[in-house]
Short mmCIF file of C-alpha atoms and ligand atoms in Angstrom, two decimals:
data_model
loop_
_atom_site.label_atom_id
_atom_site.label_comp_id
_atom_site.label_asym_id
_atom_site.label_seq_id
_atom_site.Cartn_x
_atom_site.Cartn_y
_atom_site.Cartn_z
CA MET X 1 60.25 -9.92 21.88
CA LYS X 2 59.07 -6.35 20.73
CA PRO X 3 58.66 -3.89 23.44
CA ARG X 4 55.22 -3.15 24.68
CA LEU X 5 54.14 0.44 24.03
CA GLY X 6 51.83 2.77 25.95
CA VAL X 7 50.78 5.95 24.35
CA VAL X 8 49.10 8.64 26.54
CA GLY X 9 46.91 11.13 24.75
CA ALA X 10 44.99 10.18 21.60
CA GLY X 11 44.92 13.53 19.80
CA SER X 12 46.50 14.42 16.47
CA MET X 13 49.84 13.15 17.53
CA GLY X 14 49.14 10.21 19.98
CA ALA X 15 46.71 8.43 17.78
CA GLN X 16 49.13 8.26 14.83
CA ILE X 17 52.20 7.50 17.01
CA ALA X 18 50.18 4.40 18.22
CA GLN X 19 49.21 3.50 14.73
CA GLN X 20 52.70 3.89 13.30
CA ALA X 21 54.05 1.54 15.92
CA ALA X 22 51.35 -0.98 15.34
CA LEU X 23 51.86 -0.85 11.57
CA HIS X 24 55.51 -2.11 12.37
CA GLY X 25 54.20 -4.97 14.48
CA LEU X 26 54.24 -3.43 18.10
CA ASP X 27 51.42 -4.03 20.52
CA VAL X 28 50.12 -0.68 21.66
CA MET X 29 47.84 0.47 24.46
CA LEU X 30 46.41 4.01 23.46
CA HIS X 31 45.03 6.04 26.46
CA ASP X 32 43.01 9.21 26.58
CA GLN X 33 40.91 10.66 29.35
CA SER X 34 38.17 11.09 26.93
CA GLU X 35 36.19 8.10 25.40
CA GLU X 36 34.94 10.29 22.71
CA GLN X 37 38.54 11.19 21.71
CA LEU X 38 39.48 7.35 21.60
CA ARG X 39 36.47 6.71 19.26
CA ARG X 40 37.71 9.64 17.08
CA ALA X 41 41.31 8.29 17.04
CA ALA X 42 40.15 4.82 16.18
CA ALA X 43 37.99 6.11 13.19
CA SER X 44 40.74 8.41 11.96
CA ASN X 45 43.36 5.58 12.10
CA ARG X 46 41.11 3.17 10.31
CA GLY X 47 40.57 5.86 7.53
CA HIS X 48 44.35 6.30 7.17
CA VAL X 49 45.20 2.57 7.12
CA MET X 50 42.29 1.65 4.75
CA ARG X 51 43.49 4.36 2.24
CA ARG X 52 46.75 2.28 2.17
CA VAL X 53 44.63 -0.74 1.28
CA GLU X 54 42.72 1.16 -1.55
CA LYS X 55 46.22 2.22 -2.97
CA GLY X 56 47.44 -1.35 -2.97
CA LYS X 57 50.23 -0.56 -0.37
CA LEU X 58 48.85 -2.87 2.36
CA THR X 59 46.71 -6.10 2.38
CA GLU X 60 43.34 -6.04 4.06
CA ALA X 61 44.49 -8.65 6.52
CA ASP X 62 47.72 -6.70 7.47
CA ALA X 63 45.60 -3.59 7.87
CA GLU X 64 43.10 -5.26 10.08
CA SER X 65 45.79 -6.72 12.26
CA ALA X 66 47.70 -3.34 12.49
CA LEU X 67 44.39 -1.83 13.63
CA ASP X 68 43.79 -4.63 16.13
CA ARG X 69 47.21 -4.10 17.78
CA VAL X 70 46.18 -0.65 18.98
CA GLN X 71 43.99 -1.21 22.03
CA MET X 72 42.08 1.78 23.45
CA THR X 73 41.59 2.38 27.07
CA SER X 74 40.56 5.42 29.25
CA ASP X 75 42.17 3.64 32.24
CA LEU X 76 45.82 5.00 32.57
CA ALA X 77 46.94 2.11 34.79
CA GLU X 78 45.73 -0.48 32.26
CA ALA X 79 47.57 1.44 29.45
CA VAL X 80 50.85 1.57 31.13
CA GLY X 81 50.88 -1.23 33.75
CA GLU X 82 52.84 -3.63 31.61
CA ALA X 83 54.62 -1.22 29.21
CA ASP X 84 58.18 -1.38 28.41
CA PHE X 85 58.01 2.07 26.93
CA VAL X 86 55.55 4.97 27.29
CA ILE X 87 55.18 8.00 24.94
CA GLU X 88 53.22 10.94 26.29
CA ALA X 89 51.36 13.16 23.93
CA VAL X 90 48.76 15.12 25.96
CA PHE X 91 48.17 18.98 25.64
CA GLU X 92 51.27 21.26 25.63
CA ASP X 93 50.79 22.16 29.39
CA LEU X 94 53.68 21.79 31.84
CA GLY X 95 51.51 21.20 34.86
CA LEU X 96 49.52 18.63 33.07
CA LYS X 97 52.58 16.86 31.65
CA ARG X 98 54.23 16.82 35.13
CA SER X 99 51.12 15.26 36.72
CA ILE X 100 51.03 12.65 33.94
CA PHE X 101 54.73 11.72 34.51
CA ALA X 102 54.05 11.54 38.30
CA GLU X 103 51.27 9.03 37.56
CA LEU X 104 53.45 7.20 35.02
CA ASP X 105 56.17 6.83 37.55
CA ARG X 106 53.77 5.17 39.91
CA LEU X 107 51.80 3.07 37.35
CA ALA X 108 54.37 1.89 34.73
CA PRO X 109 57.08 -0.72 35.62
CA ALA X 110 60.42 0.71 36.78
CA ARG X 111 62.04 -0.65 33.53
CA ALA X 112 59.85 1.38 31.37
CA VAL X 113 61.26 4.42 29.41
CA LEU X 114 59.00 7.57 29.80
CA ALA X 115 59.17 9.67 26.62
CA SER X 116 57.52 13.07 26.08
CA ASN X 117 56.48 14.25 22.53
CA SER X 118 56.51 17.85 23.68
CA SER X 119 57.58 20.46 21.04
CA THR X 120 58.81 23.03 23.46
CA MET X 121 59.49 21.58 26.89
CA GLY X 122 62.81 19.98 27.55
CA ILE X 123 62.50 16.68 29.51
CA SER X 124 64.32 18.26 32.64
CA LYS X 125 61.25 20.35 33.24
CA ILE X 126 59.02 17.33 33.44
CA ALA X 127 61.27 14.55 34.71
CA GLY X 128 61.45 16.02 38.11
CA ALA X 129 57.95 14.89 38.76
CA THR X 130 59.34 11.37 38.82
CA ALA X 131 61.54 9.36 41.12
CA LEU X 132 63.74 8.06 38.17
CA PRO X 133 64.57 11.06 35.88
CA GLU X 134 67.20 9.02 34.21
CA ARG X 135 64.52 7.03 32.39
CA CYS X 136 62.84 10.21 30.99
CA VAL X 137 63.64 11.56 27.53
CA ASN X 138 62.03 13.71 24.83
CA MET X 139 60.89 11.99 21.56
CA HIS X 140 59.68 14.70 19.16
CA PHE X 141 57.53 13.33 16.31
CA PHE X 142 56.40 15.49 13.33
CA TYR X 143 52.81 15.90 12.18
CA PRO X 144 51.44 13.79 10.38
CA VAL X 145 53.25 11.04 12.12
CA LEU X 146 52.04 8.41 9.54
CA VAL X 147 54.06 10.39 6.95
CA MET X 148 56.76 12.20 8.52
CA ASP X 149 59.97 10.06 8.92
CA LEU X 150 61.92 12.08 11.58
CA VAL X 151 61.99 11.72 15.33
CA GLU X 152 64.17 14.16 17.33
CA VAL X 153 65.48 12.38 20.50
CA VAL X 154 66.55 14.99 22.99
CA ARG X 155 68.41 14.02 26.23
CA GLY X 156 68.08 15.87 29.32
CA PRO X 157 70.93 16.40 31.89
CA GLU X 158 69.74 13.42 33.85
CA THR X 159 68.70 11.13 31.00
CA SER X 160 70.82 7.90 31.02
CA ASP X 161 72.71 6.40 28.05
CA ASP X 162 70.49 3.32 28.28
CA THR X 163 67.32 5.47 27.93
CA VAL X 164 68.77 7.33 24.99
CA GLU X 165 69.68 4.15 23.24
CA ARG X 166 66.20 2.58 23.97
CA ALA X 167 64.55 5.72 22.43
CA MET X 168 66.57 5.63 19.39
CA ALA X 169 65.86 2.04 19.00
CA MET X 170 62.08 2.47 19.59
CA ALA X 171 61.95 5.14 16.82
CA ARG X 172 63.67 2.63 14.43
CA GLU X 173 61.43 -0.29 15.50
CA MET X 174 58.51 2.03 14.57
CA GLY X 175 59.96 2.55 11.08
CA ARG X 176 61.12 6.11 11.83
CA THR X 177 64.54 7.80 11.48
CA PRO X 178 65.89 9.18 14.78
CA VAL X 179 68.40 11.94 15.31
CA LEU X 180 70.02 12.62 18.78
CA ILE X 181 70.08 16.02 20.24
CA ASN X 182 72.69 16.14 23.18
CA LYS X 183 71.60 19.41 24.79
CA GLU X 184 68.15 20.74 25.62
CA ILE X 185 67.54 23.72 23.40
CA ASP X 186 64.44 25.61 22.43
CA GLY X 187 63.04 24.49 19.07
CA PHE X 188 65.38 21.45 18.90
CA ILE X 189 66.96 21.16 15.31
CA VAL X 190 64.24 21.27 12.86
CA ASN X 191 62.14 24.20 14.30
CA ARG X 192 65.22 26.14 15.10
CA ILE X 193 66.40 25.99 11.32
CA LEU X 194 62.90 26.42 10.13
CA HIS X 195 62.37 29.48 12.26
CA ALA X 196 65.66 30.99 11.20
CA ALA X 197 64.95 30.59 7.44
CA THR X 198 61.38 31.86 7.90
CA GLN X 199 62.54 34.85 9.85
CA GLU X 200 65.01 35.65 7.04
CA ALA X 201 62.13 35.35 4.44
CA TYR X 202 59.98 37.83 6.49
CA ARG X 203 62.95 40.30 6.83
CA LEU X 204 63.34 40.21 2.95
CA LEU X 205 59.58 40.82 2.61
CA ASP X 206 59.38 43.73 5.11
CA ALA X 207 62.51 45.33 3.50
CA GLY X 208 60.76 45.28 0.12
CA VAL X 209 63.51 43.04 -1.43
CA ALA X 210 60.92 40.74 -3.03
CA GLY X 211 57.23 39.85 -2.91
CA PHE X 212 56.11 36.75 -0.97
CA GLU X 213 55.28 34.74 -4.09
CA ASP X 214 58.83 35.32 -5.46
CA ILE X 215 60.49 34.44 -2.17
CA ASP X 216 58.44 31.22 -2.08
CA THR X 217 59.43 30.36 -5.66
CA ALA X 218 62.95 31.12 -4.90
CA VAL X 219 62.97 28.71 -1.93
CA GLU X 220 60.87 26.01 -3.57
CA LYS X 221 62.97 25.95 -6.85
CA GLY X 222 66.36 26.87 -5.58
CA LEU X 223 66.34 24.91 -2.23
CA ASN X 224 63.88 22.21 -3.30
CA TRP X 225 61.57 22.80 -0.22
CA PRO X 226 58.29 21.37 -0.97
CA MET X 227 56.66 24.68 0.20
CA GLY X 228 58.15 28.11 0.59
CA PRO X 229 57.80 29.86 4.00
CA PHE X 230 54.73 31.76 3.15
CA ARG X 231 52.91 28.81 1.61
CA LEU X 232 53.91 26.73 4.59
CA GLY X 233 52.78 29.39 6.98
CA ASP X 234 49.34 29.44 5.32
CA PHE X 235 49.24 25.64 5.63
CA SER X 236 50.11 25.51 9.39
CA GLY X 237 48.22 28.64 10.31
CA LEU X 238 49.71 32.20 10.53
CA ASP X 239 48.56 32.65 14.15
CA ILE X 240 50.80 29.58 15.04
CA THR X 241 53.68 31.06 13.15
CA TYR X 242 53.20 34.40 14.81
CA ASN X 243 52.79 33.08 18.27
CA ALA X 244 55.98 30.95 18.04
CA ARG X 245 57.83 34.05 17.14
CA LEU X 246 56.26 36.18 19.78
CA HIS X 247 57.03 33.52 22.46
CA MET X 248 60.71 33.33 21.38
CA PHE X 249 60.97 37.20 21.24
CA LYS X 250 59.37 37.66 24.73
CA THR X 251 61.43 34.93 26.45
CA THR X 252 64.84 35.78 24.88
CA GLY X 253 64.34 39.56 24.19
CA ASP X 254 66.31 38.92 21.01
CA GLU X 255 65.57 41.20 18.20
CA ARG X 256 66.27 38.20 15.71
CA PHE X 257 62.94 36.80 16.85
CA ARG X 258 60.67 39.92 16.63
CA PRO X 259 57.59 38.97 14.65
CA SER X 260 57.41 40.62 11.18
CA ALA X 261 55.06 43.63 11.02
CA GLN X 262 53.41 42.29 7.94
CA LEU X 263 52.68 38.88 9.59
CA GLU X 264 51.29 40.69 12.60
CA ALA X 265 48.88 42.66 10.33
CA LYS X 266 47.79 39.45 8.69
CA VAL X 267 46.92 37.88 12.13
CA ARG X 268 45.19 41.10 13.35
CA ALA X 269 43.05 41.03 10.20
CA GLY X 270 42.09 37.35 10.93
CA LYS X 271 43.62 36.22 7.62
CA LEU X 272 45.30 33.05 9.15
CA GLY X 273 45.94 30.87 6.01
CA ARG X 274 43.93 27.92 4.63
CA LYS X 275 41.76 27.57 7.61
CA THR X 276 40.17 31.01 7.15
CA GLY X 277 40.29 31.02 3.40
CA GLU X 278 42.85 33.50 3.10
CA GLY X 279 46.49 34.23 4.38
CA TRP X 280 49.27 35.25 2.09
CA TYR X 281 47.36 33.45 -0.64
CA LYS X 282 43.62 33.08 -1.32
CA TYR X 283 41.94 29.64 -1.01
N1 NAD P 1 50.40 18.92 16.49
C1 NAD P 1 51.61 18.96 16.08
O1 NAD P 1 51.94 19.34 15.03
C2 NAD P 1 52.76 18.47 17.12
C3 NAD P 1 53.99 18.08 16.58
C4 NAD P 1 54.88 17.64 17.36
C5 NAD P 1 54.70 17.53 18.76
N2 NAD P 1 53.43 17.98 19.21
C6 NAD P 1 53.27 17.73 20.64
O2 NAD P 1 52.49 16.63 20.91
C7 NAD P 1 51.60 16.87 22.09
C8 NAD P 1 50.16 16.63 21.69
O3 NAD P 1 49.76 17.46 20.74
P1 NAD P 1 48.52 17.30 19.74
O4 NAD P 1 48.55 18.20 18.64
O5 NAD P 1 48.34 15.74 19.48
O6 NAD P 1 47.27 17.80 20.77
P2 NAD P 1 45.82 17.44 20.76
O7 NAD P 1 45.13 18.49 21.39
O8 NAD P 1 45.36 16.97 19.35
O9 NAD P 1 45.66 15.97 21.61
C9 NAD P 1 45.92 16.01 23.10
C10 NAD P 1 45.15 14.86 23.72
O10 NAD P 1 45.51 14.79 25.00
C11 NAD P 1 44.33 14.40 25.75
N3 NAD P 1 44.50 14.62 27.14
C12 NAD P 1 44.53 15.93 27.80
N4 NAD P 1 44.77 15.66 29.06
C13 NAD P 1 44.81 14.39 29.39
C14 NAD P 1 45.01 13.65 30.54
N5 NAD P 1 45.07 14.13 31.68
N6 NAD P 1 44.96 12.29 30.47
C15 NAD P 1 44.93 11.65 29.09
N7 NAD P 1 44.77 12.40 27.96
C16 NAD P 1 44.70 13.69 28.14
C17 NAD P 1 43.21 15.13 25.12
O11 NAD P 1 41.98 14.53 25.37
C18 NAD P 1 43.63 15.09 23.60
O12 NAD P 1 42.97 14.04 22.95
C19 NAD P 1 51.89 18.26 22.54
O13 NAD P 1 52.88 18.14 23.59
C20 NAD P 1 52.58 18.95 21.30
O14 NAD P 1 53.43 19.97 21.69
C21 NAD P 1 52.50 18.34 18.45
#
């Protein structure tokens, strides 16, 4: 029998985590406190799944049953009461995540694994809100979940081997590739390597070694990245890139993380990338 999955938070991540699992045959309960958000999640998932039908990648019958396998509820108890596995994807707010985990501890069966999709909070910060921290783990998916194959599974100091194995198995069951991170560390693996490479690109720019277009071209053609660091920054939002660096710089005091002067100037000028029509490039 496939594990029953509860997903808490139906925003950009939670909606697609639920749909990805359902596309692989799992029964999913998707919860959000907002009915409006649940409606938006259902409509957005329908759009994504039906595009696969249009492209001939999925039959209409398979699409409809994958959509039906995600049940929406604004009642948390209903969402997790019979779950074998819960993935939390609410706002990135520690107090909120701890209060959700305290509720999950009470409402989900004791056998259920409780996973958080947090990008920055190690599970040890959250698991203390539960009576069974050994069943808590980070499962870090990537946006957009329906496209991005990787899941970083990060164990906390109290996470049990059984929980780790079940998180790895759940990622595979959902058609995703898990990697295991044995120690809690800021940025996990991917964001750490991305930040290091991006920081180096900014250092080269600030030192006048090359222009941003040439740095992007070098990385795209020489390393085969689909987007160079400046194009990627425009795509994700330069405010997000800037704030991530500022956070790392403030929390570690390490000069390596100091945000680039040229990046700061872009953010001050409101040139945040695609979403404002201009960042490093014009759109
Ligand atoms: N967006 C990304 O690129 C990305 C990538 C990896 C991980 N994450 C992580 O995923 C998590 C969610 O991010 P997102 O981008 O989907 O956020 P989002 O803002 O799109 O969605 C968050 C959802 O949580 C719901 N929510 C808030 N409080 C709730 C409560 N008490 N009970 C039930 N639902 C509640 C909101 O209504 C909203 O629908 C965060 O921890 C984030 O760090 C995000």
